[in-house]
Amino acid sequence: MANIASAKKRARQAVKNNERNVAQRSMIRTTIKKVVVAIDAGDKAAATAAYAAMVPVLDRYADRGQIHKNKVARHKSRLNAHIKALA
């Protein structure tokens, strides 16, 4: 355990930051999963709505550095291509 006051503070901050990062990462995955489920069901309207809800979430966390911008672009591109391919 840390003995210096600044090290104790950093340890407290690390715990809070880790909890926040885990929650945000979970939200990112959930939004992506909602789009994938709608695509698998073949529901273009639901997939489009889920995609529209997913894009700002991914962009927001890409700007904050939670997820890499290239990964966000890759997800958006692939999922949008899948949605367009639906009948």
XYZ file of N, CA, C and O in Angstrom:
348
model
N 0.849 -1.190 0.000
C 0.000 0.000 0.000
C 0.876 1.228 0.000
O 1.974 1.231 0.555
N 0.367 2.285 -0.598
C 1.111 3.537 -0.701
C 1.229 4.199 0.671
O 0.315 4.138 1.486
N 2.376 4.834 0.916
C 2.607 5.548 2.167
C 2.574 7.056 1.973
O 2.254 7.792 2.900
N 2.894 7.522 0.780
C 2.947 8.951 0.502
C 1.547 9.425 0.119
O 0.796 8.719 -0.572
N 1.211 10.637 0.565
C -0.144 11.156 0.357
C -0.509 11.220 -1.120
O -1.632 10.849 -1.510
N 0.414 11.666 -1.970
C 0.104 11.769 -3.399
C -0.094 10.387 -4.013
O -0.930 10.212 -4.899
N 0.639 9.400 -3.534
C 0.480 8.037 -4.036
C -0.861 7.454 -3.593
O -1.513 6.719 -4.342
N -1.283 7.798 -2.366
C -2.597 7.346 -1.894
C -3.708 7.950 -2.749
O -4.672 7.279 -3.112
N -3.551 9.245 -3.064
C -4.548 9.911 -3.897
C -4.602 9.278 -5.280
O -5.683 9.047 -5.822
N -3.446 9.004 -5.875
C -3.412 8.379 -7.189
C -4.076 7.007 -7.149
O -4.760 6.604 -8.093
N -3.895 6.276 -6.061
C -4.523 4.956 -5.928
C -6.044 5.098 -5.880
O -6.766 4.311 -6.503
N -6.529 6.118 -5.145
C -7.978 6.364 -5.095
C -8.498 6.746 -6.473
O -9.555 6.270 -6.908
N -7.763 7.609 -7.160
C -8.186 8.034 -8.490
C -8.196 6.864 -9.463
O -9.083 6.769 -10.314
N -7.222 5.983 -9.336
C -7.139 4.832 -10.239
C -8.369 3.943 -10.093
O -8.891 3.422 -11.087
N -8.844 3.786 -8.873
C -10.035 2.962 -8.641
C -11.250 3.600 -9.305
O -12.020 2.928 -10.006
N -11.433 4.901 -9.108
C -12.576 5.593 -9.708
C -12.493 5.582 -11.230
O -13.494 5.342 -11.915
N -11.296 5.839 -11.764
C -11.123 5.854 -13.214
C -11.392 4.486 -13.812
O -11.995 4.371 -14.878
N -10.954 3.437 -13.116
C -11.162 2.083 -13.607
C -12.654 1.755 -13.656
O -13.138 1.176 -14.638
N -13.389 2.134 -12.625
C -14.832 1.881 -12.607
C -15.526 2.607 -13.749
O -16.399 2.061 -14.420
N -15.134 3.861 -13.977
C -15.737 4.634 -15.055
C -15.394 4.029 -16.409
O -16.251 3.900 -17.283
N -14.128 3.633 -16.594
C -13.712 3.053 -17.869
C -14.441 1.756 -18.160
O -14.838 1.500 -19.303
N -14.635 0.929 -17.144
C -15.345 -0.340 -17.322
C -16.790 -0.076 -17.752
O -17.300 -0.725 -18.672
N -17.437 0.898 -17.116
C -18.829 1.219 -17.455
C -18.929 1.749 -18.877
O -19.833 1.374 -19.635
N -17.990 2.609 -19.259
C -18.032 3.177 -20.605
C -17.752 2.115 -21.657
O -18.405 2.081 -22.700
N -16.793 1.244 -21.401
C -16.475 0.177 -22.349
C -17.679 -0.747 -22.517
O -17.987 -1.197 -23.632
N -18.377 -1.012 -21.418
C -19.570 -1.848 -21.474
C -20.652 -1.182 -22.319
O -21.328 -1.850 -23.121
N -20.819 0.134 -22.174
C -21.825 0.848 -22.946
C -21.487 0.814 -24.431
O -22.378 0.636 -25.276
N -20.210 0.948 -24.762
C -19.779 0.884 -26.158
C -20.144 -0.471 -26.750
O -20.729 -0.568 -27.825
N -19.802 -1.525 -26.014
C -20.085 -2.879 -26.502
C -21.577 -3.118 -26.649
O -22.024 -3.775 -27.593
N -22.360 -2.604 -25.703
C -23.806 -2.803 -25.737
C -24.424 -2.134 -26.949
O -25.286 -2.713 -27.619
N -23.994 -0.902 -27.249
C -24.563 -0.203 -28.400
C -24.229 -0.919 -29.700
O -25.074 -1.021 -30.587
N -23.005 -1.440 -29.797
C -22.605 -2.194 -30.992
C -23.434 -3.474 -31.092
O -23.914 -3.838 -32.173
N -23.624 -4.138 -29.952
C -24.349 -5.402 -29.937
C -25.809 -5.212 -30.356
O -26.380 -6.069 -31.039
N -26.414 -4.083 -29.982
C -27.803 -3.820 -30.373
C -27.932 -3.729 -31.892
O -28.903 -4.223 -32.468
N -26.958 -3.117 -32.538
C -26.980 -3.013 -34.001
C -26.817 -4.399 -34.622
O -27.541 -4.774 -35.545
N -25.879 -5.172 -34.103
C -25.611 -6.511 -34.639
C -26.840 -7.405 -34.489
O -27.193 -8.139 -35.422
N -27.503 -7.338 -33.358
C -28.706 -8.156 -33.129
C -29.799 -7.778 -34.117
O -30.473 -8.650 -34.682
N -29.975 -6.470 -34.356
C -30.999 -6.024 -35.305
C -30.659 -6.470 -36.722
O -31.541 -6.855 -37.488
N -29.371 -6.438 -37.079
C -28.948 -6.891 -38.411
C -29.206 -8.391 -38.558
O -29.718 -8.851 -39.581
N -28.851 -9.153 -37.531
C -29.059 -10.604 -37.579
C -30.541 -10.959 -37.682
O -30.895 -11.963 -38.297
N -31.395 -10.134 -37.075
C -32.828 -10.378 -37.140
C -33.393 -9.975 -38.503
O -34.524 -10.330 -38.830
N -32.617 -9.223 -39.274
C -33.066 -8.796 -40.593
C -33.985 -7.592 -40.553
O -34.652 -7.282 -41.536
N -34.027 -6.901 -39.435
C -34.904 -5.747 -39.256
C -34.134 -4.475 -39.603
O -33.364 -3.956 -38.795
N -34.337 -3.988 -40.819
C -33.570 -2.827 -41.292
C -33.916 -1.562 -40.512
O -33.035 -0.762 -40.197
N -35.186 -1.385 -40.167
C -35.602 -0.181 -39.440
C -34.970 -0.146 -38.044
O -34.447 0.889 -37.609
N -35.019 -1.269 -37.354
C -34.428 -1.330 -36.018
C -32.913 -1.186 -36.083
O -32.299 -0.539 -35.228
N -32.308 -1.782 -37.104
C -30.858 -1.683 -37.267
C -30.449 -0.246 -37.539
O -29.448 0.243 -36.993
N -31.215 0.445 -38.360
C -30.912 1.844 -38.658
C -31.054 2.713 -37.416
O -30.220 3.591 -37.162
N -32.097 2.470 -36.633
C -32.306 3.238 -35.404
C -31.191 2.964 -34.391
O -30.670 3.890 -33.755
N -30.808 1.698 -34.258
C -29.738 1.344 -33.330
C -28.407 1.923 -33.792
O -27.591 2.378 -32.980
N -28.195 1.935 -35.101
C -26.967 2.513 -35.661
C -26.905 4.016 -35.379
O -25.865 4.544 -34.992
N -28.035 4.694 -35.550
C -28.087 6.137 -35.292
C -27.814 6.449 -33.825
O -27.238 7.488 -33.510
N -28.219 5.548 -32.930
C -27.939 5.744 -31.503
C -26.492 5.390 -31.171
O -25.914 5.950 -30.236
N -25.912 4.475 -31.934
C -24.546 4.015 -31.657
C -23.490 5.033 -32.073
O -22.495 5.218 -31.368
N -23.691 5.683 -33.213
C -22.654 6.550 -33.787
C -22.201 7.658 -32.831
O -20.998 7.826 -32.614
N -23.108 8.433 -32.213
C -22.614 9.484 -31.322
C -21.894 8.945 -30.089
O -20.955 9.580 -29.591
N -22.317 7.782 -29.621
C -21.642 7.181 -28.462
C -20.206 6.827 -28.822
O -19.261 7.167 -28.091
N -20.021 6.154 -29.958
C -18.673 5.783 -30.381
C -17.814 7.015 -30.636
O -16.647 7.062 -30.222
N -18.384 8.009 -31.311
C -17.619 9.227 -31.604
C -17.209 9.950 -30.325
O -16.087 10.455 -30.214
N -18.117 10.002 -29.362
C -17.821 10.684 -28.098
C -16.641 10.025 -27.386
O -15.716 10.694 -26.935
N -16.666 8.702 -27.310
C -15.594 8.016 -26.590
C -14.312 7.936 -27.403
O -13.232 7.791 -26.841
N -14.410 8.061 -28.716
C -13.198 8.157 -29.537
C -12.514 9.493 -29.284
O -11.279 9.561 -29.178
N -13.303 10.550 -29.166
C -12.740 11.872 -28.886
C -12.065 11.907 -27.523
O -11.060 12.595 -27.331
N -12.611 11.158 -26.579
C -12.037 11.128 -25.228
C -10.865 10.152 -25.104
O -10.220 10.097 -24.060
N -10.641 9.345 -26.135
C -9.532 8.404 -26.085
C -9.874 7.070 -25.457
O -8.982 6.255 -25.199
N -11.147 6.829 -25.197
C -11.560 5.560 -24.601
C -11.399 4.415 -25.601
O -11.085 3.296 -25.220
N -11.622 4.725 -26.879
C -11.524 3.738 -27.949
C -10.848 4.440 -29.121
O -11.033 5.640 -29.325
N -10.042 3.729 -29.870
C -9.263 4.349 -30.944
C -10.169 4.786 -32.091
O -11.148 4.105 -32.416
N -9.834 5.917 -32.701
C -10.662 6.467 -33.781
C -10.748 5.523 -34.971
O -11.798 5.425 -35.615
N -9.676 4.821 -35.261
C -9.703 3.881 -36.383
C -10.650 2.714 -36.096
O -11.321 2.215 -37.002
N -10.696 2.279 -34.856
C -11.596 1.193 -34.495
C -13.044 1.642 -34.631
O -13.902 0.886 -35.110
N -13.313 2.884 -34.232
C -14.657 3.432 -34.370
C -15.043 3.496 -35.846
O -16.137 3.079 -36.236
N -14.133 3.990 -36.674
C -14.411 4.096 -38.109
C -14.660 2.721 -38.714
O -15.554 2.552 -39.553
N -13.896 1.735 -38.290
C -14.051 0.377 -38.806
C -15.424 -0.187 -38.429
O -16.124 -0.754 -39.270
N -15.825 -0.012 -37.175
C -17.132 -0.505 -36.735
C -18.257 0.181 -37.501
O -19.194 -0.475 -37.983
N -18.181 1.503 -37.614
C -19.245 2.242 -38.309
C -19.335 1.811 -39.764
O -20.434 1.593 -40.285
N -18.205 1.665 -40.416
C -18.188 1.301 -41.829
C -18.766 -0.091 -42.052
O -19.620 -0.297 -42.920
N -18.318 -1.039 -41.268
C -18.774 -2.426 -41.466
C -20.249 -2.587 -41.137
O -20.993 -3.256 -41.866
N -20.684 -1.987 -40.030
C -22.082 -2.133 -39.649
C -23.001 -1.421 -40.643
O -24.071 -1.923 -40.977
N -22.570 -0.257 -41.113
C -23.382 0.458 -42.095
C -23.488 -0.344 -43.398
O -24.555 -0.383 -44.020
N -22.403 -0.993 -43.783
C -22.439 -1.834 -45.002
C -23.409 -2.993 -44.808
O -24.146 -3.359 -45.740
N -23.425 -3.581 -43.614
C -24.356 -4.677 -43.333
C -25.804 -4.183 -43.385
O -26.692 -4.877 -43.893
N -26.042 -2.991 -42.850
C -27.400 -2.445 -42.858
C -27.861 -2.174 -44.288
O -28.987 -2.499 -44.669
N -26.986 -1.610 -45.105
C -27.340 -1.333 -46.493
C -27.597 -2.604 -47.278
O -28.371 -2.613 -48.233
N -26.948 -3.703 -46.885
C -27.120 -4.964 -47.594
C -28.443 -5.646 -47.255
O -28.859 -6.567 -47.959
N -29.115 -5.187 -46.185
C -30.410 -5.779 -45.838
C -31.439 -5.413 -46.897
O -31.413 -4.320 -47.461
N -32.351 -6.311 -47.126
C -33.369 -6.088 -48.180
C -34.366 -5.036 -47.802
O -34.783 -4.789 -46.783
